[in-house]
Short mmCIF file of C-alpha atoms and ligand atoms in Angstrom, two decimals:
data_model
loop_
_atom_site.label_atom_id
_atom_site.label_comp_id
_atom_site.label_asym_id
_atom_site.label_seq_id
_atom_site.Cartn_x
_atom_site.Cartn_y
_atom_site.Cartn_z
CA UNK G 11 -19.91 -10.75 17.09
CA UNK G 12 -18.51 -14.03 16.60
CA UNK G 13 -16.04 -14.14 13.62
CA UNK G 14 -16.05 -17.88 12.72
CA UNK G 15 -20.29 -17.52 11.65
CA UNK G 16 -19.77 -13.88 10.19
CA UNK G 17 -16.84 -15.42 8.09
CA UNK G 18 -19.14 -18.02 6.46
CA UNK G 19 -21.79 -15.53 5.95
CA UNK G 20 -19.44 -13.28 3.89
CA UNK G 21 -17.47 -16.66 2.20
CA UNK G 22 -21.08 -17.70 1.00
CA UNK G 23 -21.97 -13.69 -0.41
CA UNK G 24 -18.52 -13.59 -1.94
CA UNK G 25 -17.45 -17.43 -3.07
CA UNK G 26 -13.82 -16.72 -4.18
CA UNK G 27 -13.01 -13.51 -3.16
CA UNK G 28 -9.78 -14.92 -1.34
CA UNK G 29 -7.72 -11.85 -1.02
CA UNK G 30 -10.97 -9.66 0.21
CA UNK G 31 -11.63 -12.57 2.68
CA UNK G 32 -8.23 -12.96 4.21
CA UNK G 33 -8.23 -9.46 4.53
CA UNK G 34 -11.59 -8.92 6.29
CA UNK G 35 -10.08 -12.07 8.66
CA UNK G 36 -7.06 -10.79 9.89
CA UNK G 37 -9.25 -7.52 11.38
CA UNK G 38 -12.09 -9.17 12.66
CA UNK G 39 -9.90 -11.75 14.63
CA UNK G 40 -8.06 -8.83 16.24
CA UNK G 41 -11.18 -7.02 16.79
CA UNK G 42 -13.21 -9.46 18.54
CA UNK G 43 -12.33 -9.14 21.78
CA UNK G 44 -12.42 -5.61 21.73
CA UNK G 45 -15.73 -5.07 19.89
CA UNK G 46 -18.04 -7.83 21.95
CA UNK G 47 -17.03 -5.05 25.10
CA UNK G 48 -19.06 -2.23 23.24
CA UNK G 49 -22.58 -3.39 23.15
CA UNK G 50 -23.26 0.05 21.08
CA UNK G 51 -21.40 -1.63 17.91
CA UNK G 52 -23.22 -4.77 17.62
CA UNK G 53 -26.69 -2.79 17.81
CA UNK G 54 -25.60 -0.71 15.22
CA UNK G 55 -24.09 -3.75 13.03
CA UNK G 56 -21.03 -1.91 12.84
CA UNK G 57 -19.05 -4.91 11.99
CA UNK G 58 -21.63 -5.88 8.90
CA UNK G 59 -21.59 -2.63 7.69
CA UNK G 60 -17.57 -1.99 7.75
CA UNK G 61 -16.62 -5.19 5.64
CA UNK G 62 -18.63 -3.88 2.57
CA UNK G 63 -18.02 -1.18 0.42
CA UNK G 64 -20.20 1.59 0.13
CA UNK G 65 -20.15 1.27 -3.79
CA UNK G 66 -17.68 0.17 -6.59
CA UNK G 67 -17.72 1.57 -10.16
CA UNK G 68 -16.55 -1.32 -12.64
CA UNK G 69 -16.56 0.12 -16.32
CA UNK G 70 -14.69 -1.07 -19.83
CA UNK G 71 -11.33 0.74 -20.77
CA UNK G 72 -10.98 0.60 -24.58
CA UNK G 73 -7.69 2.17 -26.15
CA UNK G 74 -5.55 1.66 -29.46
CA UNK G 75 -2.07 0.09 -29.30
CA UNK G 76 1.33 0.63 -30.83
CA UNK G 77 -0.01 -1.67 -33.82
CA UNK G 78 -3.54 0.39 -34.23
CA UNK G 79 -5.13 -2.47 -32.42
CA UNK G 80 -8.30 -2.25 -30.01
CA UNK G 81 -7.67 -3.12 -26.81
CA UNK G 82 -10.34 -3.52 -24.28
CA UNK G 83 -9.51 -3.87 -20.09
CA UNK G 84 -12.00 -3.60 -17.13
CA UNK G 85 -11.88 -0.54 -14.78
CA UNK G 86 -12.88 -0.43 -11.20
CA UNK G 87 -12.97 1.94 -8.00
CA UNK G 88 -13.65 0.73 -5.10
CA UNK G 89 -15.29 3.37 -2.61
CA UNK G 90 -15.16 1.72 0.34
CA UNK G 91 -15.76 3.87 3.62
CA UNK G 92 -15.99 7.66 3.88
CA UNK G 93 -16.91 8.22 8.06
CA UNK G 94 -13.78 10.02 8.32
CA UNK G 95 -12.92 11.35 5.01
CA UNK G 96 -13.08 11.63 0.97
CA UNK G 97 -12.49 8.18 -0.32
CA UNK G 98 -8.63 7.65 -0.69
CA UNK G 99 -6.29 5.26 -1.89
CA UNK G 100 -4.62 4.68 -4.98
CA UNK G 101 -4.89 3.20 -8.41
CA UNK G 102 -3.18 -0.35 -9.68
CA UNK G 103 -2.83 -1.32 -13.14
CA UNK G 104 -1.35 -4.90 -13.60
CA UNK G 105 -2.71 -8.09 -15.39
CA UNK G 106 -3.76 -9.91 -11.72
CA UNK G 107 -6.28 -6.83 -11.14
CA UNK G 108 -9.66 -8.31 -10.04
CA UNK G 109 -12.29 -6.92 -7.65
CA UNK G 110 -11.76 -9.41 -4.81
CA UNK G 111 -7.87 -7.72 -4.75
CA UNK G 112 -9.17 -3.95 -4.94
CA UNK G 113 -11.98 -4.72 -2.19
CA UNK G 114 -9.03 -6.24 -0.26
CA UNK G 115 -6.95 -3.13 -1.02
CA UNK G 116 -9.85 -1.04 -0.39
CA UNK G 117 -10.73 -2.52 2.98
CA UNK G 118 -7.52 -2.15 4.34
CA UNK G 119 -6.52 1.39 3.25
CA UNK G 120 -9.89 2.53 5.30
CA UNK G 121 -7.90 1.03 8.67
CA UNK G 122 -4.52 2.29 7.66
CA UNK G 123 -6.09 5.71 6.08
CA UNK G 124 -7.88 5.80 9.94
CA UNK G 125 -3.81 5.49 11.62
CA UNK G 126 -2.42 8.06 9.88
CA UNK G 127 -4.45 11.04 12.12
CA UNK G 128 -5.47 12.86 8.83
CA UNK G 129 -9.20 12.72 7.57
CA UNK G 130 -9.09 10.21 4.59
CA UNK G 131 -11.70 7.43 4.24
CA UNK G 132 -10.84 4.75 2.49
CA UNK G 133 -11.05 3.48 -1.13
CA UNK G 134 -8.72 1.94 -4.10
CA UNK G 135 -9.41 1.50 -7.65
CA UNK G 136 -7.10 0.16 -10.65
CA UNK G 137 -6.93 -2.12 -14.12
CA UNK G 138 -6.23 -5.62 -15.14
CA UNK G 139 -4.13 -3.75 -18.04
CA UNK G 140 -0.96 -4.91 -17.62
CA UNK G 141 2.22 -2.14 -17.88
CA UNK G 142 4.54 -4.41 -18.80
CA UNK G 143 5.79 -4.26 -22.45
CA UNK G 144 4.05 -1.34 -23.13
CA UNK G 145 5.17 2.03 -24.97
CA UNK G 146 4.66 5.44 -23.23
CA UNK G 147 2.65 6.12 -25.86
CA UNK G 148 0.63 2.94 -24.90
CA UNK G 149 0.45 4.10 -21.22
CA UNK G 150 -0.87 7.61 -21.91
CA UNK G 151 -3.63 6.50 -24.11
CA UNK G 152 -4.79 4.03 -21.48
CA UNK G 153 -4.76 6.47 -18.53
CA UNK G 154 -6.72 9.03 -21.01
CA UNK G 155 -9.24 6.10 -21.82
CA UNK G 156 -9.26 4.92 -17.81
CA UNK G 157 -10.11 8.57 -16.68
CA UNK G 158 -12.83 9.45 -19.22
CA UNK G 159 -15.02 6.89 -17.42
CA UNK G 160 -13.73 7.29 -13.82
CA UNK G 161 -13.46 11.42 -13.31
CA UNK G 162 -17.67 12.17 -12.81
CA UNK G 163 -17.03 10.06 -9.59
CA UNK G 164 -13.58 11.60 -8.58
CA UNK G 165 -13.23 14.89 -6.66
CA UNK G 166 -10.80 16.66 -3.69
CA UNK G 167 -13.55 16.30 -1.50
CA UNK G 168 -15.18 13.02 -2.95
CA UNK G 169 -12.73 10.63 -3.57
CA UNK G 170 -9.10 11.13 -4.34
CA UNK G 171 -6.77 8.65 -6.27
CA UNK G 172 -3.04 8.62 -6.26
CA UNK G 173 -0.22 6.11 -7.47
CA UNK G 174 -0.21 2.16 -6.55
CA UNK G 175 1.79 -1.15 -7.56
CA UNK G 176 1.67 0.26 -11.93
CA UNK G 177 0.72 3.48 -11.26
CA UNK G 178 3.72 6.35 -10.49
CA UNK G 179 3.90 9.92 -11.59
CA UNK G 180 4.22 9.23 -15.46
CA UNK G 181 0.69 7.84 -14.67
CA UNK G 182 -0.89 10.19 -12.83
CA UNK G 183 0.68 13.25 -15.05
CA UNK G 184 -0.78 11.62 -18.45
CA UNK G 185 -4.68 10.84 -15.39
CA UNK G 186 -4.46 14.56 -14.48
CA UNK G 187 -4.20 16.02 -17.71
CA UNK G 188 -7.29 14.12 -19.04
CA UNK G 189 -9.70 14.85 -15.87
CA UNK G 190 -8.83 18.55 -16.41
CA UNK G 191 -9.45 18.23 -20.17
CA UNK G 192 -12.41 16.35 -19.14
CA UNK G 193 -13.58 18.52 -16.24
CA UNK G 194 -12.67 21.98 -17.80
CA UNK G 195 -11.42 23.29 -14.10
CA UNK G 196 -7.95 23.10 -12.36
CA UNK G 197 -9.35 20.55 -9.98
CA UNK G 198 -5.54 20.22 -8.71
CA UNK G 199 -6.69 18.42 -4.95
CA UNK G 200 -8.37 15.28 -7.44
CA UNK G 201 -5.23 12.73 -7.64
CA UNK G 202 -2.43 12.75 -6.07
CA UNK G 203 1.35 12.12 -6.75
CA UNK G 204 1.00 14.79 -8.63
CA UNK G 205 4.47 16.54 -10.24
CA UNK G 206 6.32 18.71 -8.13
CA UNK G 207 5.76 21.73 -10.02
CA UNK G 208 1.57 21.17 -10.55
CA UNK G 209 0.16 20.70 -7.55
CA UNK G 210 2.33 17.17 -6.15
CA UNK G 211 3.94 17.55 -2.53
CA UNK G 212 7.53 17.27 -2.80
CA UNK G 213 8.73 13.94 -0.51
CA UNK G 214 5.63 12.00 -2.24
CA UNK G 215 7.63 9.58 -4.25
CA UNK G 216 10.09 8.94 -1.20
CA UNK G 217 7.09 9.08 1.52
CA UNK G 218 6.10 4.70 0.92
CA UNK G 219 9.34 4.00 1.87
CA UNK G 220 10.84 6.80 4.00
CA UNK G 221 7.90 6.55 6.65
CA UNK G 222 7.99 2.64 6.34
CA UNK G 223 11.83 2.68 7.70
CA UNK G 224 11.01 5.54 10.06
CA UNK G 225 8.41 3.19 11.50
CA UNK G 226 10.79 0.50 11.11
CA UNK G 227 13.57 2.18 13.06
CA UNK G 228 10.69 2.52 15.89
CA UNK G 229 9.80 -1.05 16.39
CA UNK G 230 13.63 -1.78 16.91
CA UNK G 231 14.04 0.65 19.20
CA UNK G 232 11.03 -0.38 21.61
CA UNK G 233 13.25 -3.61 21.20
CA UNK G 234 15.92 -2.21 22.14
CA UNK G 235 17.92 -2.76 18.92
CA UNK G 236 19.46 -0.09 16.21
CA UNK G 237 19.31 -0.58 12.43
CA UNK G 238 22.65 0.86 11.74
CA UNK G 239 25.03 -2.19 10.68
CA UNK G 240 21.73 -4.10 9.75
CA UNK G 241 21.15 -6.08 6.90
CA UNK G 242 17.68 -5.98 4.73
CA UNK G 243 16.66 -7.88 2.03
CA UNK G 244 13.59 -6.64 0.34
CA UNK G 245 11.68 -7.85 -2.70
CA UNK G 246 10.56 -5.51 -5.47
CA UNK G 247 12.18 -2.83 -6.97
CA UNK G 248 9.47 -0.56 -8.07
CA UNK G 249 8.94 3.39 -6.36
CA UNK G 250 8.35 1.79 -2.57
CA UNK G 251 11.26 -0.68 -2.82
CA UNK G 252 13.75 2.43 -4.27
CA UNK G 253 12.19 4.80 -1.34
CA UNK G 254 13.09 2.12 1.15
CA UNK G 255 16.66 0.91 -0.24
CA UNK G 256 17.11 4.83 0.08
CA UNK G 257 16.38 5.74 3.26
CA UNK G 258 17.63 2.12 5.02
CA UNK G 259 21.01 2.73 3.46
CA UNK G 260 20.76 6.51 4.23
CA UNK G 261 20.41 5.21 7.99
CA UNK G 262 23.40 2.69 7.94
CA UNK G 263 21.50 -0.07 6.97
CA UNK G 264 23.04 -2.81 4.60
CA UNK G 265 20.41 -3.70 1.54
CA UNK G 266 21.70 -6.97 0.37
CA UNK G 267 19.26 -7.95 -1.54
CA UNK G 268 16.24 -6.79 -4.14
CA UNK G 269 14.05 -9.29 -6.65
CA UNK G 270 11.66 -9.29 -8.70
CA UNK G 271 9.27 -11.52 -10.68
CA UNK G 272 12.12 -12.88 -12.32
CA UNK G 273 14.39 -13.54 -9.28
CA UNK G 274 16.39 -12.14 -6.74
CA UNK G 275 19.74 -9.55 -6.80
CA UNK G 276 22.20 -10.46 -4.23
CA UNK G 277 24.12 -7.45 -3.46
CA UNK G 278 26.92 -9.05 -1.03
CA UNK G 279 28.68 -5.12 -0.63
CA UNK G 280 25.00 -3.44 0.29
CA UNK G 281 23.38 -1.38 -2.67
CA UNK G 282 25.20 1.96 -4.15
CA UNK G 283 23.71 5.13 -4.52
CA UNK G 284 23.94 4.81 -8.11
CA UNK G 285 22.31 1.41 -7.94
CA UNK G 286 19.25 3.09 -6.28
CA UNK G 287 19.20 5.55 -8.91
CA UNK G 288 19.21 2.50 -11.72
CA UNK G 289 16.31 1.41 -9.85
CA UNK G 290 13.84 4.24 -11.16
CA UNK G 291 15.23 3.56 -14.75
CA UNK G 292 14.49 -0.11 -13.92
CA UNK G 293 11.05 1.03 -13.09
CA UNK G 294 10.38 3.09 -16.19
CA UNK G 295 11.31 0.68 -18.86
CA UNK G 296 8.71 -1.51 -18.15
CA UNK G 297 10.65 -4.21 -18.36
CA UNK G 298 9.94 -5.74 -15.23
CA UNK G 299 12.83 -7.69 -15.07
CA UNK G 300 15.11 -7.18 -11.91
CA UNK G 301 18.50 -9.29 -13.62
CA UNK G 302 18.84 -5.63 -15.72
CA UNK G 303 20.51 -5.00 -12.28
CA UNK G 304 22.83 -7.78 -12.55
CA UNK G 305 23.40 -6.81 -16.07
CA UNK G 306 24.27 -2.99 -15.45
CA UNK G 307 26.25 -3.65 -12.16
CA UNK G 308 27.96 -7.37 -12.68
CA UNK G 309 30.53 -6.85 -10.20
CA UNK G 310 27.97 -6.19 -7.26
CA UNK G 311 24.66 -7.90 -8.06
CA UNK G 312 24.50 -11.39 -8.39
CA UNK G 313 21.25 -13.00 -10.33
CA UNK G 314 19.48 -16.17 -9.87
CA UNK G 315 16.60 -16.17 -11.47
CA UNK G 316 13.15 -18.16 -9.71
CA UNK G 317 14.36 -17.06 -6.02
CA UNK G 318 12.71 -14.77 -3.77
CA UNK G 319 14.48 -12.11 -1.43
CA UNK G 320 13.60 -14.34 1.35
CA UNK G 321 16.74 -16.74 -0.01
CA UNK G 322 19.31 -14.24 1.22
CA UNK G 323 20.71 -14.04 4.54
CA UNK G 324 19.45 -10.72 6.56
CA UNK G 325 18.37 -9.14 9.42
CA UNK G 326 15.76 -7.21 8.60
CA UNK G 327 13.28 -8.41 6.09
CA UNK G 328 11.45 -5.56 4.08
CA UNK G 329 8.51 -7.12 1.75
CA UNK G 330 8.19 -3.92 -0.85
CA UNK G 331 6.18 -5.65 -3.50
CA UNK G 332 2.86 -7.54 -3.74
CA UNK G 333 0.14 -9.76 -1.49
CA UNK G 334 1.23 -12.37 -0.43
CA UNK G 335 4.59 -12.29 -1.66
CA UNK G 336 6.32 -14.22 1.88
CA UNK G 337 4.83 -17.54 2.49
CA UNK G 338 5.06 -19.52 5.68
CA UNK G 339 8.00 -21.39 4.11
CA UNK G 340 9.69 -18.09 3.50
CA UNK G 341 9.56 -17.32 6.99
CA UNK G 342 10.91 -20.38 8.09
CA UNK G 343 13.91 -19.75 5.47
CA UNK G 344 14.42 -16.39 6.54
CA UNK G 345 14.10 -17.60 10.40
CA UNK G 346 16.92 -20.49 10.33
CA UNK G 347 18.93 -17.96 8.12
CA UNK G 348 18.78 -15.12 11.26
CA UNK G 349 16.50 -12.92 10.27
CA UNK G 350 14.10 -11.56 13.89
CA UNK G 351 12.81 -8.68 11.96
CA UNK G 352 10.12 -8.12 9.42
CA UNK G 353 8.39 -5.14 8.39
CA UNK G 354 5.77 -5.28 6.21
CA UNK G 355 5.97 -2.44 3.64
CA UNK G 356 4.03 -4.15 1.03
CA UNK G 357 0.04 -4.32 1.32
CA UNK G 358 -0.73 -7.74 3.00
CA UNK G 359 2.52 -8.94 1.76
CA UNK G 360 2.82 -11.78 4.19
CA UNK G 361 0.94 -15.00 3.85
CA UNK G 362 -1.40 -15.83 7.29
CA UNK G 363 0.55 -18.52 7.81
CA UNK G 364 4.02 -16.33 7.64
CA UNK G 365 2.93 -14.23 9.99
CA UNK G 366 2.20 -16.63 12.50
CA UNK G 367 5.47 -18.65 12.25
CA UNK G 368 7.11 -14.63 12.71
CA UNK G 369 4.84 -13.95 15.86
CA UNK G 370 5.50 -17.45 17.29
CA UNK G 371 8.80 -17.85 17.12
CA UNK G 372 9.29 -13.92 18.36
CA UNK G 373 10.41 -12.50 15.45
CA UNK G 374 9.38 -8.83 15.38
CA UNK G 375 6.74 -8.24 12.99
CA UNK G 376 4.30 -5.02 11.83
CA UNK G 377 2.08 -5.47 9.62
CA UNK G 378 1.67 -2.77 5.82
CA UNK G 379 -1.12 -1.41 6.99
CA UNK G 380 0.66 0.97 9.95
CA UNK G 381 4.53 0.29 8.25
CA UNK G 382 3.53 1.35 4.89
CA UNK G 383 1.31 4.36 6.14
CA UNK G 384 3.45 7.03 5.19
CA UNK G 385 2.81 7.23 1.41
CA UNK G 386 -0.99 7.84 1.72
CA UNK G 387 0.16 10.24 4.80
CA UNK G 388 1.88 12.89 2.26
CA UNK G 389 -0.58 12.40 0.02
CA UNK G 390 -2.99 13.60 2.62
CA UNK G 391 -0.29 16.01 3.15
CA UNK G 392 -0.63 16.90 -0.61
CA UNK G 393 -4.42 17.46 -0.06
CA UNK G 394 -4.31 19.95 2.72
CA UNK G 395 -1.08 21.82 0.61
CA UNK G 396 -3.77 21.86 -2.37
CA UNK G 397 -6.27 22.62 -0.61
CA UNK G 398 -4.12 26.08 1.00
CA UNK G 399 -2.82 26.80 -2.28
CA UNK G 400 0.89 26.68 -0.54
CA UNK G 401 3.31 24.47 -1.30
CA UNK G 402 5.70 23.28 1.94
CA UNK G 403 9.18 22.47 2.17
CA UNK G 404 10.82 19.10 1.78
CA UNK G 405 11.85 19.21 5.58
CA UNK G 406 8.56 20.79 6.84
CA UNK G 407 6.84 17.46 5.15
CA UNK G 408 9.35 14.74 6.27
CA UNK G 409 9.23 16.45 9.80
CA UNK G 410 4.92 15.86 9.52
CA UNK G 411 5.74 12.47 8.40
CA UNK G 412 7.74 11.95 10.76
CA UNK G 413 5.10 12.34 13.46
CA UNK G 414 2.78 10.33 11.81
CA UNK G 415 4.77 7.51 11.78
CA UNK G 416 5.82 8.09 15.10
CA UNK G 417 1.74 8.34 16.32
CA UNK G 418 1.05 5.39 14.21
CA UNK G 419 3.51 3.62 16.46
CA UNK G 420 2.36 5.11 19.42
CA UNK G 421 -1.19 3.80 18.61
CA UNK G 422 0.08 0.39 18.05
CA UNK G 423 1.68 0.67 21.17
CA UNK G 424 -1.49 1.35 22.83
CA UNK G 425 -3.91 -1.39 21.50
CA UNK G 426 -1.07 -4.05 20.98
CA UNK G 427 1.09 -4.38 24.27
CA UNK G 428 0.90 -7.54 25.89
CA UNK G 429 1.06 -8.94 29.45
CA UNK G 430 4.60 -9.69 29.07
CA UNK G 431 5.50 -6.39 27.26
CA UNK G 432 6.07 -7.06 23.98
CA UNK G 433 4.19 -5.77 21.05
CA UNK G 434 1.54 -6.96 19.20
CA UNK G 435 1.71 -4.99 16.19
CA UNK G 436 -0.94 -6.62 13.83
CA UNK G 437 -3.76 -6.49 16.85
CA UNK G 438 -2.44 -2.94 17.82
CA UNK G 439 -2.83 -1.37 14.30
CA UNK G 440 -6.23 -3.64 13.22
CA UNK G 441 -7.83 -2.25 16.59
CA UNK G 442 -6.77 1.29 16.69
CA UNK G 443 -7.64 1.69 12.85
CA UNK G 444 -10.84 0.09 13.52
CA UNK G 445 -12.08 1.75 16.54
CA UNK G 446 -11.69 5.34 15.00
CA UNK G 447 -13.58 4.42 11.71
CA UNK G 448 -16.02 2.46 13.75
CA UNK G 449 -17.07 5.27 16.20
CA UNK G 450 -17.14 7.50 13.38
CA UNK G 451 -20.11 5.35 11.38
CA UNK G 452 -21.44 5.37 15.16
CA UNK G 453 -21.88 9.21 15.76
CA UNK G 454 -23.02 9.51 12.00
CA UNK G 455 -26.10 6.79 12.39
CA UNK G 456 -27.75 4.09 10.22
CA UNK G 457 -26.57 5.46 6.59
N1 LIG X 528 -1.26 3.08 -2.91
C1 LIG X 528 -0.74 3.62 -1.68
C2 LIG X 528 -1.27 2.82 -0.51
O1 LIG X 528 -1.46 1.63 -0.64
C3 LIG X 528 -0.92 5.13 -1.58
C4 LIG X 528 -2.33 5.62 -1.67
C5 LIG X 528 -2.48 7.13 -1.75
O2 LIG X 528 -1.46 7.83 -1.76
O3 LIG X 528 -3.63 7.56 -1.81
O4 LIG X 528 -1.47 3.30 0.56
#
């Protein structure tokens, strides 16, 4: 396999696909080494096969608005690898939707699905609908109208959805209630996120950014370092960013800092409890706008509007929010400004070029698809509880999640250490990821 020539191959099948391209990239350039040592992949074009989906579903979403309006979106789901599992991975409804981002999304949630030792395959699916502005009302006619085309092709053991960047459990509750409607059976393993009390495992709305801070406080302790007294910045303040704030401050952490599209929060005295609260409010008013933070809290948060989190002196830099969202001029702001740590909790939410200035200029880094493992880990969790017809304990599940993060880092550990001991965590996760899925398709044969 040589990676430059299958790169062109794909950039000529898919002209413009640039999310789904820098996605398929960033594993094949960790891979290569690896892969050219088993002969038994390249005769079985594993590497041809894995960068495609098996299938994706695109279909129209028509709905009525507040006004009595028509409204027409597109729909998609992406299934993109099942060797080791039901499709999984969740749904995202926002205006930037398009099938190059889902097959990204798609792509990468088979690797991370692969880390988290549970049997999920891979898929993601979502909406170019856009949340913001819109009534409740608005919402649940759109998810009715979304799932009347998508449930035939959903099922616990087919392909599962759950929550994503516009989808939480307002969404899911209003998905659910039309794919039973729809289905006429109490299908409760076919989404997850689900409420506590139908079928939803409790710790799911925490799990993103619990087990991204759990996997966090591993990577500084292989460096010898300890989070307490730290300061993070992190962008976003939608159901990851709150789960993170939570469980960084929770650990003695200082969170100095949230944004959004509109700017960036300084929070000088580290966030409150009740701030973290406001967050979910913040969340479900669709507003979108993180200055309401400013607004509610003026003593504490300071607003400027057009910066990013990156502006703001830290330690620890947390990217909770979208692709892309830390460019290689971010990471040289955030480098001269001290920070030598960045997780990345968001999917792909670092730039190539940001992630090379971090790994040359030794800044710890892990990459979303091992840091940001944990949320699709409980929902896993949430299958096998559905699936048992039990429901466990909020400690029995963070104490599973707990060693998933934990083997996650262990695997990363094992495909990324270097000759001079230090980690490489974006190798590590790509290859370990890649080599389970990859034997799988193996042992299964030419399907
Ligand atoms: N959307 C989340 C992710 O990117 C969670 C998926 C799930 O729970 O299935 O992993």
């Amino acid at each position: 396999m040589e990676v430059k020539s299958l790169m062109t191959a794909l950039e000529a099948k898919h002209p413009g696909e640039n999310e789904y391209l820098q996605a398929v990239r960033e594993v094949l350039e960790s891979i290569e080494e690896v892969y050219n040592q088993h002969p038994e992949f390249e005769k079985a074009k594993i590497v041809e096969r894995i960068v495609e989906p098996d299938r994706i579903f695109t279909f129209r979403v028509t709905w009525v608005d507040d006004k009595g309006e028509v409204q027409t979106n597109l729909g998609y789901r992406v299934q993109f690898n099942s060797a080791i599992g039901p499709y999984k991975g969740g749904l995202r409804f926002h205006k930037a939707v398009t099938p190059s981002m889902l097959k990204f999304l798609g792509f990468e949630q088979t690797f991370k699905n692969a880390l988290t030792t549970l049997p999920m395959g891979g898929g993601k699916g979502g909406s170019d609908f856009d949340p913001v502005g819109k009534s409740d009302g608005e919402i649940m006619r759109f998810c009715q109208a979304f799932m009347q085309e998508l449930w035939q092709n959903i099922g616990p053991d087919t392909d599962v959805p759950a929550g994503d960047v516009g989808v939480g459990g307002r969404e899911i509750g209003y998905l659910f209630g039309m794919y039973t409607k729809l289905a006429r059976e109490y299908n409760v393993g076919v989404l997850t996120g689900k409420g506590a009390t139908w079928g939803g495992s409790i710790l799911r709305p925490e799990a993103t950014g619990f087990g991204a801070l759990y996997f966090t406080e591993h990577v500084l302790k292989t460096a010898g370092k300890d989070i307490k007294g730290c300061t993070v910045a992190l962008s976003g303040f939608g159901n990851v960013a709150w789960g993170a704030a939570l469980k960084a401050t929770e650990l003695g952490a200082k969170v100095v800092a949230i944004s959004g599209p509109d700017g960036v929060c300084e929070i000088p005295g580290g966030i409150t409890s009740e701030m973290i609260d406001y967050m979910l409010e913040m969340r479900a008013s669709n507003r979108n706008k993180v200055e309401d933070m400013a607004t509610k809290y003026p003593e504490a948060a300071k607003f400027t509007p057009g910066k990013k989190a990156w502006s703001v002196k830290c330690d620890i830099a947390l990217p909770c929010a979208f692709q892309n969202e830390l460019n290689g001029d971010d990471a040289k702001e955030l480098i001269a400004n001290g920070t030598w740590c960045c997780c990345e909790v968001s999917n792909m939410g670092c730039t190539p070029e940001a992630i090379e200035t971090f790994q040359s200029n030794g800044i710890l880094f892990a990459p979303g698809k091992a840091v940001n493992a944990g949320g699709v880990s409980v929902s896993g969790l949430e299958m096998t509880q559905n699936a048992m017809h039990i429901s466990w304990s909020g400690a029995e599940v963070d104490e599973k999640l707990h060693y998933i993060m934990e083997s996650i880092h262990s695997a990363c550990v094992k495909y990324g250490k270097k000759a001079d001991g230090t980690i490489d965590y974006v190798k590590g996760a790509n290859i370990a990821g890649f080599m389970k899925v990859a034997q799988a398709m193996l042992e299964q044969g030419i399907v």
